[in-house]
Coordinates of C-alpha atoms and ligand atoms in Angstrom, one line a residue:
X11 CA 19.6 -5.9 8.0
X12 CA 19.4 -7.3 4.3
X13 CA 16.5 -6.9 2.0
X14 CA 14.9 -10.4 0.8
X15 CA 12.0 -11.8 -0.9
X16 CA 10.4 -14.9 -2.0
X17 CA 6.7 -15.3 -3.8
X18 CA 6.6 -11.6 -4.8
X19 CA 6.8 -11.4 -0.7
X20 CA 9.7 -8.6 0.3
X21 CA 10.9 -8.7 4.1
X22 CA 13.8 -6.9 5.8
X23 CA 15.7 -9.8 7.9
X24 CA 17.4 -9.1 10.7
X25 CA 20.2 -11.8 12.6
X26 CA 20.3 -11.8 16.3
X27 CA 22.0 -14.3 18.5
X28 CA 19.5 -17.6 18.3
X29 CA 16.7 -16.1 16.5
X30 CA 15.9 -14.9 13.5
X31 CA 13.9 -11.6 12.6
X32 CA 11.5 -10.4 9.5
X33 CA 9.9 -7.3 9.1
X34 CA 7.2 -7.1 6.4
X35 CA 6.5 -4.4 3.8
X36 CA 3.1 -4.4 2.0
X37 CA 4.5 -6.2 -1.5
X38 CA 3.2 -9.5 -2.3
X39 CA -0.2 -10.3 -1.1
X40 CA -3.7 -10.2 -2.2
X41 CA -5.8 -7.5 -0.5
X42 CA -7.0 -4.4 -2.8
X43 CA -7.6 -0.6 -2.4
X44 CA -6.1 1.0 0.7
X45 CA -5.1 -3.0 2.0
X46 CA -3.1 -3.5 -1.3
X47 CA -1.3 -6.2 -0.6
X48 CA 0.2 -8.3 2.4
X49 CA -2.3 -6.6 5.1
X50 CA -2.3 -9.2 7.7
X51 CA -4.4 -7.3 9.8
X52 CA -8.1 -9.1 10.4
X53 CA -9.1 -6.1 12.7
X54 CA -9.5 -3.8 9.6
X55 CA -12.3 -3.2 6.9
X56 CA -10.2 -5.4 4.5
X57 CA -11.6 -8.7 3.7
X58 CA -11.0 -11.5 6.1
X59 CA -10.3 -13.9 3.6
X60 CA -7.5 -12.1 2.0
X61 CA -6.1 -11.3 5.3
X62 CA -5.9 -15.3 5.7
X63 CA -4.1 -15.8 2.3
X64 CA -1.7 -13.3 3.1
X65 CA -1.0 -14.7 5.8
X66 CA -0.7 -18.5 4.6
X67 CA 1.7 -17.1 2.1
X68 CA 3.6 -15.1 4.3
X69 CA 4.0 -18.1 6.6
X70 CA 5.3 -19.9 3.2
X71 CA 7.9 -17.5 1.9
X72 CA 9.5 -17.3 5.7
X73 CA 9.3 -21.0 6.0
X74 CA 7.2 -20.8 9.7
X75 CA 4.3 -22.9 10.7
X76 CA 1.3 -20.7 10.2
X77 CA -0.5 -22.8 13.0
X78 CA 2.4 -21.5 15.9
X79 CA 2.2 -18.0 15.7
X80 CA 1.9 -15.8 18.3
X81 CA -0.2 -12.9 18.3
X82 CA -1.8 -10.8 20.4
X83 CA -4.9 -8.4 20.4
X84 CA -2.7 -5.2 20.8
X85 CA -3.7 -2.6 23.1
X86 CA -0.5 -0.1 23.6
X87 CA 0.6 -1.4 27.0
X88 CA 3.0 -3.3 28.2
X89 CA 2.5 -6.4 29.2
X90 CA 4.1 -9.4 28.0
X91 CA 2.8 -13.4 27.2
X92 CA 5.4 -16.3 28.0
X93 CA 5.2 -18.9 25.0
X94 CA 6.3 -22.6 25.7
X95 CA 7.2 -25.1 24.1
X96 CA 3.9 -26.3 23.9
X97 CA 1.8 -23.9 23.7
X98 CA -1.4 -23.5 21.2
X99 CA -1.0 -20.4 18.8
X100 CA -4.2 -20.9 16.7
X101 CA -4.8 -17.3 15.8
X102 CA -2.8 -16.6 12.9
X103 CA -4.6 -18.8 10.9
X104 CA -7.9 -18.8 12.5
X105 CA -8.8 -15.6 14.1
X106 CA -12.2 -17.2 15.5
X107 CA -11.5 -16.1 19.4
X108 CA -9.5 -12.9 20.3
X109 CA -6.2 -14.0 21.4
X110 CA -4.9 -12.1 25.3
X111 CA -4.8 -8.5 25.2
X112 CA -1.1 -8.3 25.1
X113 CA 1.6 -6.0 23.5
X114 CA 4.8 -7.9 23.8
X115 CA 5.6 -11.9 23.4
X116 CA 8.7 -14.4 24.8
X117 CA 9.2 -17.3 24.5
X118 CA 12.7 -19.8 25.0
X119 CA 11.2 -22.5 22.9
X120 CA 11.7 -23.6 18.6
X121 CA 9.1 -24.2 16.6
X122 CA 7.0 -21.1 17.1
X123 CA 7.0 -17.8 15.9
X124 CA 6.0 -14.7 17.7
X125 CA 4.5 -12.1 15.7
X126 CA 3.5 -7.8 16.2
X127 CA 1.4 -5.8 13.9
X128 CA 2.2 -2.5 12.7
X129 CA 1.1 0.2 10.8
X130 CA 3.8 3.3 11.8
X131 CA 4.0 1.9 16.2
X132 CA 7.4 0.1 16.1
X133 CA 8.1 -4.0 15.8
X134 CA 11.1 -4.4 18.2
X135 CA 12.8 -7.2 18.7
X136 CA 15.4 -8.7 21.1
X137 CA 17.1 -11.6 21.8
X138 CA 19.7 -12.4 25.5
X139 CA 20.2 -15.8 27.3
X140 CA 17.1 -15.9 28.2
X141 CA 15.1 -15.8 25.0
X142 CA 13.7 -14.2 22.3
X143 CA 11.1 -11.5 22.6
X144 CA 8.8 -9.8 19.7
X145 CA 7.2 -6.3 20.8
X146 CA 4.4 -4.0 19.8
X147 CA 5.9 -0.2 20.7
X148 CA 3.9 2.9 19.9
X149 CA 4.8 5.5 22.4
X150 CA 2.8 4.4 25.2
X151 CA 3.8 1.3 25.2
X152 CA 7.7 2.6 25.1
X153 CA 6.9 5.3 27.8
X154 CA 5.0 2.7 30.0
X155 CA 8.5 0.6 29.6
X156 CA 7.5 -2.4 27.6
X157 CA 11.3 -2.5 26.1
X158 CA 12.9 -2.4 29.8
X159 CA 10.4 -5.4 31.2
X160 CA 11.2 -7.5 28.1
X161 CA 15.0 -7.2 28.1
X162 CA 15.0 -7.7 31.5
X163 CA 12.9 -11.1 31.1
X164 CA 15.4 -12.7 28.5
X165 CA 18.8 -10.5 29.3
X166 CA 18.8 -9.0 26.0
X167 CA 22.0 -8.1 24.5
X168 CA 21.0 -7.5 21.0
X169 CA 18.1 -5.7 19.6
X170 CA 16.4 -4.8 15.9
X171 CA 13.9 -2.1 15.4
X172 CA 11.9 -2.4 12.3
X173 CA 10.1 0.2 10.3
X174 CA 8.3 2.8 11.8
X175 CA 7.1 6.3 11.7
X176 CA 10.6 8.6 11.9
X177 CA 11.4 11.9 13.0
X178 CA 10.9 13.2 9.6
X179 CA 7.2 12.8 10.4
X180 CA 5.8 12.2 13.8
X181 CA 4.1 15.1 15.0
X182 CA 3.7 14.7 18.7
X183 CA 2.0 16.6 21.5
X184 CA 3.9 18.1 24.6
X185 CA 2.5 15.2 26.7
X186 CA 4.6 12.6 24.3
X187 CA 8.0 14.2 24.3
X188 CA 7.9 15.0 27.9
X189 CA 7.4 10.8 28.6
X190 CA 10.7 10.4 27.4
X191 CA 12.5 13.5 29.0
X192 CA 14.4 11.5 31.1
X193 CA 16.6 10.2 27.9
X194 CA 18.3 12.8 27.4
X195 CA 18.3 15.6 24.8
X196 CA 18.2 15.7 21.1
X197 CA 15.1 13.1 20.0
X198 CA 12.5 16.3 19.7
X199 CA 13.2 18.7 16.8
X200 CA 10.1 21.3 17.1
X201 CA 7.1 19.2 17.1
X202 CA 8.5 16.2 15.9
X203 CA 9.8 12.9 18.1
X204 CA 12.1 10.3 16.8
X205 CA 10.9 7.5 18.3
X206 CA 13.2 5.7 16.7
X207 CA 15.9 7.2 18.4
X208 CA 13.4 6.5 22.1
X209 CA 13.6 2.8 21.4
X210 CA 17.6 2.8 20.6
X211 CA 18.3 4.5 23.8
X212 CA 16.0 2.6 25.9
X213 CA 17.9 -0.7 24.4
X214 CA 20.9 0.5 25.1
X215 CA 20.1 1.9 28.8
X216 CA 18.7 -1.8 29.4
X217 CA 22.4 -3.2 28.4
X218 CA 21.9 -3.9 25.1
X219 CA 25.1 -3.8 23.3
X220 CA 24.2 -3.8 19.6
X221 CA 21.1 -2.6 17.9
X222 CA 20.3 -3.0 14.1
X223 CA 17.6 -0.3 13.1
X224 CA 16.1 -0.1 10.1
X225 CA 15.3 3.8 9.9
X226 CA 12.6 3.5 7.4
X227 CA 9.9 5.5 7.9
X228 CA 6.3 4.3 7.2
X229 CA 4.3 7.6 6.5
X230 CA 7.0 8.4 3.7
X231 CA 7.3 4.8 1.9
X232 CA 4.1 4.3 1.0
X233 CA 5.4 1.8 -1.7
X234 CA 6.7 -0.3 1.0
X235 CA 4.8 0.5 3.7
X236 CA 1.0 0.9 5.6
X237 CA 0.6 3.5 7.6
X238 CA -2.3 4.7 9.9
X239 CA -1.6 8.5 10.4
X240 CA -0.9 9.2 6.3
X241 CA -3.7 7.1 5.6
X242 CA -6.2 8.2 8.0
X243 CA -6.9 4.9 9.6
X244 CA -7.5 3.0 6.7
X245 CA -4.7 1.0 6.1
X246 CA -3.9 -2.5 6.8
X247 CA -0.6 -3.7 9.2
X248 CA 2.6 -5.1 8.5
X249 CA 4.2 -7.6 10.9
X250 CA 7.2 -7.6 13.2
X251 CA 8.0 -12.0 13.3
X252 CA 10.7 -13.6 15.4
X253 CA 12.0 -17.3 16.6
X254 CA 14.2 -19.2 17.7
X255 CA 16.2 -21.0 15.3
Ligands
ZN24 ZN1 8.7 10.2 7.3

């Protein structure tokens, strides 16, 4: 993955076969206080209309089309949206209506972007003959499988994982390590999971012959990065984005 920015915007960019990747930090936008600057979440106490001028701008630096983004309202589960080639993605831009309750997006079509917010879950992406999908994974949405369904769906052989709380820093319950006993040892050290190291091995279980991680954590870059368990909820998100090119 290679560091770029454009605007005062600053994205890690990842290149998969057919699509193209970008994972946003928190440099370049507008918002203020604990949303300083890019939040493009409209779900938090930040004001709307800075959340829509980040966004515009974000759009503009990655060269997208703000009005065919695909979001979902994010719930931590697993389910997935099909995007066509024609299909309406108002949200982005106008977050009148909440979109489907959703976690994970494909889509074989160009000309729209698919989009995850984050603020320490992990933006995955993957990309296989079948498609391109963009995925929302916090740990229940990893343990409930939402990497194996999409990788299945578009025959994913190559993956990036974007920023996301590490090892270093996610305390976890005995509940949450034991959902992903079956991987093998090694991803608990005391009370701490890597779920970075969860999402690699589910990749690669799935058939996934290369994946590109970023291994940044959230919780410890707060220069870079949001995050909801440092900041206690009041935060704003950074995106996951991928498409087709
Ligand atoms: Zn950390």
């Amino acid at each position: 993955m290679v560091w770029r920015q454009s605007g005062g915007i600053e994205w890690l960019e990842a290149s998969l076969p057919r699509a193209r990747v970008c994972f946003t930090t928190r440099k370049g936008g507008i918002s203020q206080h604990s949303y300083e600057s890019l939040n493009l979440g409209v779900l938090t106490d930040d004001e709307r209309a800075s959340v829509l001028e980040n966004r515009r701008r974000l759009a503009e630096a990655l060269g997208i089309d703000g009005r065919r983004v695909a979001m979902g309202r994010q719930v931590h589960g697993s389910e997935l949206q099909i995007h066509g080639p024609g299909s309406v993605e108002p949200h982005y831009l106008d977050p009148g209506e909440m979109p489907r309750e959703v976690d994970g997006h494909l889509t074989t079509a160009t000309g729209l972007s698919m989009l995850v917010l984050a603020a320490d879950c992990l933006p995955v992406a993957l990309s296989g003959p079948g498609g391109v999908a963009m995925l929302h994974c916090g740990w229940r949405g990893l343990a409930g499988s939402i990497i194996e369904r999409a990788a299945a769906s578009v025959g994913a052989t190559e993956a990036a994982v974007g920023p996301g709380i590490g090892p270093c820093c996610y305390e976890v319950g005995e509940e949450v390590a034991e959902a992903f006993s079956d991987l093998g040892p090694g991803l608990s050290q005391g009370d701490n999971l890597d779920l970075w190291e969860v999402a690699s091995r589910k990749l690669k279980r799935t058939g996934v012959e290369r994946v590109q991680r970023a291994d940044l954590c959230t919780f410890c870059d707060s220069d870079r990065f949001f995050s909801h368990r440092r900041d206690r909820g009041i935060t704003g998100r950074q995106a996951g984005i991928a498409w087709i090119e």
